[in-house]
Short mmCIF file of C-alpha atoms and ligand atoms in Angstrom, two decimals:
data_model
loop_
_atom_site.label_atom_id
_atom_site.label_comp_id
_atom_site.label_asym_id
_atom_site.label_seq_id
_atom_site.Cartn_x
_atom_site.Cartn_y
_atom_site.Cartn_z
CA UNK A 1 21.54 -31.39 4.28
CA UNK A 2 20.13 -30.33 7.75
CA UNK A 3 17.83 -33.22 8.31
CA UNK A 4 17.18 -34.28 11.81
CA UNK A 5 16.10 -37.19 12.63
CA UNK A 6 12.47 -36.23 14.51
CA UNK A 7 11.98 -34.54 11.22
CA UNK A 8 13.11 -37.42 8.78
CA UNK A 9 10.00 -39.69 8.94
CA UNK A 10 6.19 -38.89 10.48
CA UNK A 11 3.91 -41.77 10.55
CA UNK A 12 2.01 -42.33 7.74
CA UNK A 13 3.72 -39.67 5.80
CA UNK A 14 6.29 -39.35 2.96
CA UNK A 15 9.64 -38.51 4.17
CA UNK A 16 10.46 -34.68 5.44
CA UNK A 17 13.65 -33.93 4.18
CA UNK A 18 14.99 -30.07 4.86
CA UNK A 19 17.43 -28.86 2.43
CA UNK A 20 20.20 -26.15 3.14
CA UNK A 21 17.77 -23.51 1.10
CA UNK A 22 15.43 -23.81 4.16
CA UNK A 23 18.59 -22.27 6.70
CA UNK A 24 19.06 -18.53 5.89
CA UNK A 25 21.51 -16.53 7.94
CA UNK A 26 20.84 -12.49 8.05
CA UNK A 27 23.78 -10.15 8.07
CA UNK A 28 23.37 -10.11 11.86
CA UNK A 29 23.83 -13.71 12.09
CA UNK A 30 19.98 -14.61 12.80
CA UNK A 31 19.58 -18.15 11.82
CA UNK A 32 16.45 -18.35 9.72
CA UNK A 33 15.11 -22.11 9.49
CA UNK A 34 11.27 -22.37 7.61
CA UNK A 35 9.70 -26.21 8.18
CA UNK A 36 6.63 -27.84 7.85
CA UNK A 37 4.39 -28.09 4.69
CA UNK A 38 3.15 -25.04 3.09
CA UNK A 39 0.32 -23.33 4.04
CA UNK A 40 -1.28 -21.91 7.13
CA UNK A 41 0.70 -24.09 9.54
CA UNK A 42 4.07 -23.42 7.97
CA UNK A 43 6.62 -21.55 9.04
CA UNK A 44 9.04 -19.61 6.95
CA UNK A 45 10.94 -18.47 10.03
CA UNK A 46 10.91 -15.30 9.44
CA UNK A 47 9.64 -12.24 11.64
CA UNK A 48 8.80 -9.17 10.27
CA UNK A 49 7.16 -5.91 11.31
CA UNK A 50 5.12 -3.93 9.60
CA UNK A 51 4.36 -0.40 10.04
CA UNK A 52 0.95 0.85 8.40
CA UNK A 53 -0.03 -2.30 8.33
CA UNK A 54 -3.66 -1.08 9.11
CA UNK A 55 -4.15 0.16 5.95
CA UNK A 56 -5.07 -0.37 2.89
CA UNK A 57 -2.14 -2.42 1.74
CA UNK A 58 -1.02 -3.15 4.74
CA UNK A 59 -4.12 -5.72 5.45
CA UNK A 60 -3.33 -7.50 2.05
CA UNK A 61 0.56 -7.92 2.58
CA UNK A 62 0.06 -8.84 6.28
CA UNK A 63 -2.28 -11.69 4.78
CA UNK A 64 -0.15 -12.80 2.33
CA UNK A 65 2.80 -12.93 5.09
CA UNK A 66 0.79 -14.63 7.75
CA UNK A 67 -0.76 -17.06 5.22
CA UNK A 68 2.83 -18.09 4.39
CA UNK A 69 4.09 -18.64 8.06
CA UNK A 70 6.06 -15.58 8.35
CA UNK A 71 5.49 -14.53 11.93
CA UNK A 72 3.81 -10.54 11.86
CA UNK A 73 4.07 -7.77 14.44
CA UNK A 74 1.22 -5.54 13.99
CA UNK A 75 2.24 -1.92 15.24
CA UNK A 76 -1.21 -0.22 15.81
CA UNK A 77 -2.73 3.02 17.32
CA UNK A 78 -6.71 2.20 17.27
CA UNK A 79 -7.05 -1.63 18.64
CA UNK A 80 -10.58 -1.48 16.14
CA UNK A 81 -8.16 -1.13 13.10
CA UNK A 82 -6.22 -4.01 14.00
CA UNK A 83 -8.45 -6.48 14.77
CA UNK A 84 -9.48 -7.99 11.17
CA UNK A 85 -5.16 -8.50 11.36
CA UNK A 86 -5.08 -11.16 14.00
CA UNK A 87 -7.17 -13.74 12.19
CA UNK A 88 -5.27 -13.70 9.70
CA UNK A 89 -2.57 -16.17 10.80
CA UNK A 90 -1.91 -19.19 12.95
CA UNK A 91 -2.57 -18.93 16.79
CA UNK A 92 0.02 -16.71 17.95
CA UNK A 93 1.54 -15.41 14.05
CA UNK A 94 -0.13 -12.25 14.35
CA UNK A 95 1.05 -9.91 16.93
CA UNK A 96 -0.45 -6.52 17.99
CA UNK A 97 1.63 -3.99 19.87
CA UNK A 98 0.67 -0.53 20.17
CA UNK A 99 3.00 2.33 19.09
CA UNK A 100 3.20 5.69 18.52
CA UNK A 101 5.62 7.24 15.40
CA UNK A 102 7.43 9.84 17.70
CA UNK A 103 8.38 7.02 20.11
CA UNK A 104 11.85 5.84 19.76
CA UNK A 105 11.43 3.35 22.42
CA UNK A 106 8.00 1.99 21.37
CA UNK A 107 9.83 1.64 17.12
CA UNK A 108 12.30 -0.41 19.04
CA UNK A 109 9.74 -2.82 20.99
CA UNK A 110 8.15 -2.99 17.66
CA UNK A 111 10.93 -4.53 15.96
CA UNK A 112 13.38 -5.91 18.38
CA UNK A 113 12.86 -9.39 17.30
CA UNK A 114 12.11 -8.91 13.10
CA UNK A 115 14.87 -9.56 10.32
CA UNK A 116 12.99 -7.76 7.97
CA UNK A 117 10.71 -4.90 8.42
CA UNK A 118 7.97 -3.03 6.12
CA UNK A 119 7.46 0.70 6.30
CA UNK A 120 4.14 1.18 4.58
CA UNK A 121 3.12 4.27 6.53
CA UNK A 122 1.64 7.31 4.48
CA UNK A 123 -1.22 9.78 4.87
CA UNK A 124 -2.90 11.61 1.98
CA UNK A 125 -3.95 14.32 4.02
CA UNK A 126 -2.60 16.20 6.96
CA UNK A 127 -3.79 16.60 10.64
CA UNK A 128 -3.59 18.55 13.63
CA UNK A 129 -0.80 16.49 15.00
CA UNK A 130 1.16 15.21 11.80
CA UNK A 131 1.77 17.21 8.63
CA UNK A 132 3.45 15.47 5.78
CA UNK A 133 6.85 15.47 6.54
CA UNK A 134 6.06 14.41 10.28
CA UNK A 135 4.66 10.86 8.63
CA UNK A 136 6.44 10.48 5.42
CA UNK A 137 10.09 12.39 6.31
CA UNK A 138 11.05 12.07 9.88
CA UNK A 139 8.48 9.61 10.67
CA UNK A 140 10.28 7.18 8.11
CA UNK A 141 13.63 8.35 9.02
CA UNK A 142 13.07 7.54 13.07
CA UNK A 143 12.20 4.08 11.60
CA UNK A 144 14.86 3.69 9.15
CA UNK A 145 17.27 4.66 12.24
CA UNK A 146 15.86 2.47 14.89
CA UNK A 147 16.24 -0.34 12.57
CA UNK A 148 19.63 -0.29 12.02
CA UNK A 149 20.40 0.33 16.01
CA UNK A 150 18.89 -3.30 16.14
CA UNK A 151 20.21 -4.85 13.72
CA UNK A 152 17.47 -5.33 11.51
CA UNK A 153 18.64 -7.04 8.09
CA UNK A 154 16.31 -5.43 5.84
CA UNK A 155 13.89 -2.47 5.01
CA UNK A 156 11.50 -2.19 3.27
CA UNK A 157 10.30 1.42 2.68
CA UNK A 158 7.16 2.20 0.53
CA UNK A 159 7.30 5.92 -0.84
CA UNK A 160 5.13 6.84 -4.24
CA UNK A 161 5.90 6.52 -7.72
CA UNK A 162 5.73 10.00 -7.99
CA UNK A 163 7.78 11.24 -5.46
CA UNK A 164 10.35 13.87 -6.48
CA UNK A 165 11.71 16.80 -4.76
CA UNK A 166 10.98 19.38 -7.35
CA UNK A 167 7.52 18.39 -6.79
CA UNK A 168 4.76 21.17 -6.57
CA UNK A 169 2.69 18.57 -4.38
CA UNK A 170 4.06 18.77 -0.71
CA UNK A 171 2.75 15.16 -0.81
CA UNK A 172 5.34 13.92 -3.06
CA UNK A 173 7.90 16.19 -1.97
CA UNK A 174 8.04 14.75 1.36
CA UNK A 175 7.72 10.90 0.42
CA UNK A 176 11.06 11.96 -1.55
CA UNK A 177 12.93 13.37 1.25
CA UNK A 178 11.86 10.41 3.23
CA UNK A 179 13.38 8.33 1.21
CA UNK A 180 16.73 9.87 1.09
CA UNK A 181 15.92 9.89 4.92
CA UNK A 182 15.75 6.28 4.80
CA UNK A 183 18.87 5.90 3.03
CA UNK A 184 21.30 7.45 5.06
CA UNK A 185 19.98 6.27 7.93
CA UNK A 186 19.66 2.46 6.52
CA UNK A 187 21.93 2.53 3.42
CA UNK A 188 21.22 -1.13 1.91
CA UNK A 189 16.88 -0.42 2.59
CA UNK A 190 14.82 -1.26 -0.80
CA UNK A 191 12.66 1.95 -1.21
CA UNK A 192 9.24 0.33 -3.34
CA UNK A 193 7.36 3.33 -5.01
CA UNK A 194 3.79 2.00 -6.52
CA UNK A 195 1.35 4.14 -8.49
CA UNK A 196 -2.06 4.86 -7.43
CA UNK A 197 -3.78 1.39 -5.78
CA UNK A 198 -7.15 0.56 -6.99
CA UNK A 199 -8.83 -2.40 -4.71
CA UNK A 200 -11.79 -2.49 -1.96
CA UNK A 201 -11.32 -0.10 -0.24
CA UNK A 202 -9.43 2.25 -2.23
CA UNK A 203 -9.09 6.29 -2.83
CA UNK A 204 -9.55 5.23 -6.44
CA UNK A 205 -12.42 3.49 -8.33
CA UNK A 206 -14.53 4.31 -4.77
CA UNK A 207 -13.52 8.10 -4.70
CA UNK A 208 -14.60 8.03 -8.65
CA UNK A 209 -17.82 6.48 -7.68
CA UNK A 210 -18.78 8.94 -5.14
CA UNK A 211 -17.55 12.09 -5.46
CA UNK A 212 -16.60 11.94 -9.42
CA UNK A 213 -16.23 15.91 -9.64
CA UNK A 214 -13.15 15.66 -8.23
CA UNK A 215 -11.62 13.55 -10.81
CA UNK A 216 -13.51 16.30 -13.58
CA UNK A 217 -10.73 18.46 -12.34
CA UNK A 218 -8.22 19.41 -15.82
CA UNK A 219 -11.30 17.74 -17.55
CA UNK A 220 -9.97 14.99 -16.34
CA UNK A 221 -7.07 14.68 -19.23
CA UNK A 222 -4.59 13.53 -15.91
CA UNK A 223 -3.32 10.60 -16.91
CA UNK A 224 -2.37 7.69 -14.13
CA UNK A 225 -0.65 4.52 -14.14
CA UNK A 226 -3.25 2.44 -11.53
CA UNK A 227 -2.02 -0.70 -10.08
CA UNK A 228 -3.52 -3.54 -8.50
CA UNK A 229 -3.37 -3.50 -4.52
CA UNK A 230 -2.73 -7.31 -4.19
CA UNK A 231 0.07 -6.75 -7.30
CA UNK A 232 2.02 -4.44 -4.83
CA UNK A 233 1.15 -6.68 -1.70
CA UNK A 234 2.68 -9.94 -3.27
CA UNK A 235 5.26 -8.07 -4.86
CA UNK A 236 6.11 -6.58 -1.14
CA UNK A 237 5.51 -10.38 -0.21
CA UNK A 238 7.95 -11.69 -2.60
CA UNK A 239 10.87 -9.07 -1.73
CA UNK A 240 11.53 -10.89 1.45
CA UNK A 241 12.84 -13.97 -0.63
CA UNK A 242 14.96 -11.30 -3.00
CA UNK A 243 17.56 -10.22 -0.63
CA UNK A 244 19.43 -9.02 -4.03
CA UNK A 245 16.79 -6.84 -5.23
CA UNK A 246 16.95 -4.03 -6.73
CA UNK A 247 17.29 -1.39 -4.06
CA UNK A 248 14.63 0.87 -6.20
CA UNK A 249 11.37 -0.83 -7.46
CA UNK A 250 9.26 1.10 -9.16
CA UNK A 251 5.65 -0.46 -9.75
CA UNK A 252 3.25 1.31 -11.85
CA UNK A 253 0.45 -0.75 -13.31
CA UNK A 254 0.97 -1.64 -17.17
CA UNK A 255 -1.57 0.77 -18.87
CA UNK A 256 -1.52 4.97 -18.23
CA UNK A 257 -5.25 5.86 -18.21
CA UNK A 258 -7.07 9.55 -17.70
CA UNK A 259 -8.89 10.50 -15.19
CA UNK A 260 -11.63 10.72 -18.13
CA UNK A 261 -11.42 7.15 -18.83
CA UNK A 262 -11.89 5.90 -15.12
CA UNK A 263 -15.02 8.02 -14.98
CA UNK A 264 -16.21 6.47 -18.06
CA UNK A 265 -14.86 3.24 -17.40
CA UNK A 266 -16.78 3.02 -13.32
CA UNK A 267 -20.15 4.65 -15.10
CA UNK A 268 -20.46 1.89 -17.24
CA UNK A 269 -19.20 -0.81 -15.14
CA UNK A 270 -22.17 0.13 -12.54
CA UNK A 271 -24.62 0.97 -14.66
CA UNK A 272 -24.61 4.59 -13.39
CA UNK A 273 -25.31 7.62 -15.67
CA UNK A 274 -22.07 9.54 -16.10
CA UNK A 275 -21.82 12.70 -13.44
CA UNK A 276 -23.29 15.92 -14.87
CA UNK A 277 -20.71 17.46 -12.83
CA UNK A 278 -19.26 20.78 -13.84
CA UNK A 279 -15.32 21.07 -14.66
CA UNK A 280 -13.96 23.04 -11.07
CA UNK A 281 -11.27 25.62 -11.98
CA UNK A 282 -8.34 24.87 -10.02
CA UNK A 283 -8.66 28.45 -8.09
CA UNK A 284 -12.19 27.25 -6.90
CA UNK A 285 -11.51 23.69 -6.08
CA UNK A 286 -8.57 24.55 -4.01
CA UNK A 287 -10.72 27.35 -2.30
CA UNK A 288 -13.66 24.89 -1.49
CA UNK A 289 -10.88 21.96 -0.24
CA UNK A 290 -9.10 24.92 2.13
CA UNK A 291 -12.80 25.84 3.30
CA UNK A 292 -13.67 21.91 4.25
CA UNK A 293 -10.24 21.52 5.93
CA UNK A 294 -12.12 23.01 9.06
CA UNK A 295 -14.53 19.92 9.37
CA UNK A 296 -13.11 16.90 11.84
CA UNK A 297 -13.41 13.82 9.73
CA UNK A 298 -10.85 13.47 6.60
CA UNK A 299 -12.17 15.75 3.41
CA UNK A 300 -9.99 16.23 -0.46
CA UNK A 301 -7.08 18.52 0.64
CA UNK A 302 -5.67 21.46 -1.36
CA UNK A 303 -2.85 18.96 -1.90
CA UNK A 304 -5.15 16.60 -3.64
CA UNK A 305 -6.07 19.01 -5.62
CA UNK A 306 -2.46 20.10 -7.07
CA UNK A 307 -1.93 16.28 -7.28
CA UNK A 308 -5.29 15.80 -9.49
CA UNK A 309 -3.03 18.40 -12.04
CA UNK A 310 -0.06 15.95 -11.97
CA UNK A 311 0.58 12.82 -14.86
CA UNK A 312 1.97 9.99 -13.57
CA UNK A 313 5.86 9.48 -14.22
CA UNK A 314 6.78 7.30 -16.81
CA UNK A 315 9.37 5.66 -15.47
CA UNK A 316 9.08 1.80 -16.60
CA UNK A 317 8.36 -1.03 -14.09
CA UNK A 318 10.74 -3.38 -12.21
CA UNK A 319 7.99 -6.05 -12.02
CA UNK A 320 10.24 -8.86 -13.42
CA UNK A 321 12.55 -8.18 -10.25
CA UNK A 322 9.36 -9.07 -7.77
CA UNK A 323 8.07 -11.87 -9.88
CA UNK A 324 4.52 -10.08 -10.44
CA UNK A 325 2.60 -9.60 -13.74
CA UNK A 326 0.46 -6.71 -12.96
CA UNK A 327 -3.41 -6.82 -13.63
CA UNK A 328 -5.03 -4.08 -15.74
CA UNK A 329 -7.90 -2.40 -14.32
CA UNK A 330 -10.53 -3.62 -16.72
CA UNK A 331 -10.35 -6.68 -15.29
CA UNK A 332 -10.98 -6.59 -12.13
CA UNK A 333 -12.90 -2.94 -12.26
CA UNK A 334 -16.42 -5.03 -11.91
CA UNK A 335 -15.14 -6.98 -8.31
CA UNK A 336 -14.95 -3.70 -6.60
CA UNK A 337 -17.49 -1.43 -8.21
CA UNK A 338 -20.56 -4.19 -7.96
CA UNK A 339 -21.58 -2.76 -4.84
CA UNK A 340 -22.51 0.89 -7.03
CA UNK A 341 -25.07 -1.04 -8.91
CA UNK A 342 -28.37 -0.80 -7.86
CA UNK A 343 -30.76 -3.73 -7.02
CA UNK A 344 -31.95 -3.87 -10.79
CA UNK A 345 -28.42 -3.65 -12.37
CA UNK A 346 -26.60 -6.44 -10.03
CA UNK A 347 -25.68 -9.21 -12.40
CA UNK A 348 -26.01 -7.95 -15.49
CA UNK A 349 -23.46 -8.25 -18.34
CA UNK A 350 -19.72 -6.00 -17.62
CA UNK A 351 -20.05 -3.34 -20.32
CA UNK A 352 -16.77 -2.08 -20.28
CA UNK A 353 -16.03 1.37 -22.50
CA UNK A 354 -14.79 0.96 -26.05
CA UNK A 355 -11.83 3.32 -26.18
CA UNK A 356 -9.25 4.45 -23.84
CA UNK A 357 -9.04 7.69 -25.31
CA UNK A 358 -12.14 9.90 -23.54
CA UNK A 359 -12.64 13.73 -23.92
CA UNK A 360 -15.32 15.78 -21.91
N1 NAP B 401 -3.11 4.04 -1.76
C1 NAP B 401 -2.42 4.42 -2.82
O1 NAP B 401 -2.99 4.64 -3.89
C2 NAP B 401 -0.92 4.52 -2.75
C3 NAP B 401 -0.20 4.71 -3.93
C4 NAP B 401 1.19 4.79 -3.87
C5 NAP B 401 1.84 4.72 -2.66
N2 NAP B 401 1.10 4.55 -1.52
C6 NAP B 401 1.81 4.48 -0.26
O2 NAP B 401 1.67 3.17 0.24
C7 NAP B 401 1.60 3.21 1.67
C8 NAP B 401 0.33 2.51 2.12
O3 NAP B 401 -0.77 3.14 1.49
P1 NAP B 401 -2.26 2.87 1.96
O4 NAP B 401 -3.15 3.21 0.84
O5 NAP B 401 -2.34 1.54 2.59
O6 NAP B 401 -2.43 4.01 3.07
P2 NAP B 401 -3.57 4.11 4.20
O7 NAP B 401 -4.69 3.19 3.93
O8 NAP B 401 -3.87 5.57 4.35
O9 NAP B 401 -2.81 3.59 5.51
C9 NAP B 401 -1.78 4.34 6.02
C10 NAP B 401 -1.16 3.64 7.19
O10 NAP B 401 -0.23 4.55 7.76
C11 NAP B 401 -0.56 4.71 9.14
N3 NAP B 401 -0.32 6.09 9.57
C12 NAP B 401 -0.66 7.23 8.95
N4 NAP B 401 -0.30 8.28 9.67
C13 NAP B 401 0.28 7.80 10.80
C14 NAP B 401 0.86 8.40 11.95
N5 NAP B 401 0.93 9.71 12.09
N6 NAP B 401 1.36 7.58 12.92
C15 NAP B 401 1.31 6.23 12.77
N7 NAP B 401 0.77 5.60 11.72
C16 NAP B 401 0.26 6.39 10.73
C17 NAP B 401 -2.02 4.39 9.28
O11 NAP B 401 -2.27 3.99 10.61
P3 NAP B 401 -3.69 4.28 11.34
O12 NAP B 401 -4.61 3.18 10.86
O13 NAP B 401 -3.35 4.17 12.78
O14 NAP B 401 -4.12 5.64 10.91
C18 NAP B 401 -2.16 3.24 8.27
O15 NAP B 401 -1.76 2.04 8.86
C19 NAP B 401 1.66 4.68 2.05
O16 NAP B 401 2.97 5.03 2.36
C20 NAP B 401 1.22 5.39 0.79
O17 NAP B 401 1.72 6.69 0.70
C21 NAP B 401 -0.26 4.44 -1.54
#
């Protein structure tokens, strides 16, 4: 028992006792000592960094960290895509510092002071500056390797369920050679590989809703294994309190759906007529992606396109080693596809489709 005695007894209060479970000691000797009640004002003592953590997942699990006490550092490049992280703790939880992925030196400053660090970094498409394998290869590597110089304890790399280096989707290929990057370069890291996230501000149920002749591609007979963002995000969250997890966690959501299905499924959720769209051959939808390539802002890649061809793996789920029962999509499918309904439609009943096997 590591009681003191400032802790023992606050007026007007029951007893604080701390218990040896509350002292943690890293395999660089870092003492880690969480106190106070739970909630926002608690401490776990931990510090962690997260990398993409202005993204799409990254905003849910640096929530869920900061809401627990865990102290975050932010690494950012735009201070606008940060900003929405800083609230999200106690005074002084949430730290921004700016870095760039081909800077050893900033990667250090970035995690100098963590026991634990996330890589969630990932791009679907690539730029003029960073192709795949600059983000999801050697970017993750350069992480992996400044970790261990400074003796972080743990990594925490998130790749793709899909990833595999036979792969005819330069997407997957590289988040698989990243993550044999990441292993000889941090041998004990936990590599997390989710399936397709579907939340607010996703590339899923959104991308269905707006552009849906991009999921008519293969008639949309691709099937898909889509899992809940906050599912992944307090799955991530709980890992920190696993230090013997498994050091590969696959986490696909619990039903494989087609692409036909979502379109049916987000029609009738919103109340929107199903898309007239015609069925793209491949040869033409890779043609019109290469063509938009030459606009500035992001656009569906060829990549995309060879990815649309793709069923998921069918690997089974290590959800019982996080401690998360994943959501199906039915069920929270009317949350994040409200805002397609139109003044008229807003709060009337969820119709949701009858079968889950759709042909067009
Ligand atoms: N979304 C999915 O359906 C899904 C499914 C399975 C696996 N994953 C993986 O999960 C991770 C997080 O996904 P997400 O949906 O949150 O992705 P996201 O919204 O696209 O966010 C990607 C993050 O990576 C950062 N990033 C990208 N390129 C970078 C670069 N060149 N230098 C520095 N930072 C860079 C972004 O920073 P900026 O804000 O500065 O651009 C952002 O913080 C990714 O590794 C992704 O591949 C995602």
């Amino acid at each position: 028992m590591l009681a003191s005695t400032s802790s023992r007894l606050r007026a007007g209060s029951a007893p604080l006792r701390r218990g040896l479970h509350d002292l943690v000691t890293t395999p660089s000797k870092k003492p880690i000592i969480s106190y106070g009640p739970p909630g926002r004002s608690a401490v776990t003592g931990h510090v962690v960094t997260v990398f993409g953590c202005t993204g799409f997942l990254g905003r849910y699990l640096v929530s869920k960290l900061a809401r627990a006490g865990t102290q975050v550092i932010v690494p950012y490049r735009d201070d606008y895509e940060m900003r929405h992280l800083k609230v999200m703790g106690d005074l002084g939880q949430v730290l921004p510092l700016e870095w760039d992925i081909r800077n050893e030196q900033q990667i250090a400053e970035c995690l100098r002071h963590s026991d634990t660090v996330y890589n969630l970094v990932g791009r679907e498409y690539e730029t003029k500056n960073f192709d795949y394998a600059s983000v999801h290869s050697t970017g993750a590597q350069r992480i992996a390797k400044v970790a261990s110089e400074n003796g972080v304890s743990r990594l925490i790399h998130v790749s793709h369920l899909n990833a595999s280096s036979s792969s005819t989707s330069a997407f997957y290929r590289t988040k698989a050679e990243g993550e044999e990057l990441v292993k000889s370069a941090f041998p004990n890291a936990t590599i997390v590989r989710p399936a397709a996230l579907f939340g607010y501000e996703d590339k899923l149920l959104n991308s269905i809703a707006r552009w849906p002749i991009w999921f008519k591609l293969n008639h949309g007979r691709t099937e898909i294994r889509p899992v809940h963002v906050m599912d992944v995000a307090q799955a991530l969250t709980n890992l920190l309190s696993i230090p013997d997890a498994p050091q590969l966690i696959n986490l696909p959501g619990p039903s494989k759906v087609s692409y036909a299905y979502l379109l049916g499924l987000v029609a009738s959720v919103s109340y929107n007529p199903p898309s007239k769209a015609p069925t793209l051959p491949k040869s033409v939808a890779t043609a019109l992606t290469r063509i938009s390539q030459s606009v500035w802002w992001p656009t569906i890649c060829p990549d995309e396109v060879e990815r649309r061809y793709m069923n998921d793996v069918d690997t089974p789920g290590n959800w019982d080693a996080v401690g998360v029962e994943p959501d199906e999509i039915e069920t929270f499918a009317i949350k994040y596809l409200r805002q397609y309904r139109s003044a008229e439609n807003y709060v009337r009943p969820v119709v949701l489709p009858t079968s889950r096997v759709v042909e067009f």
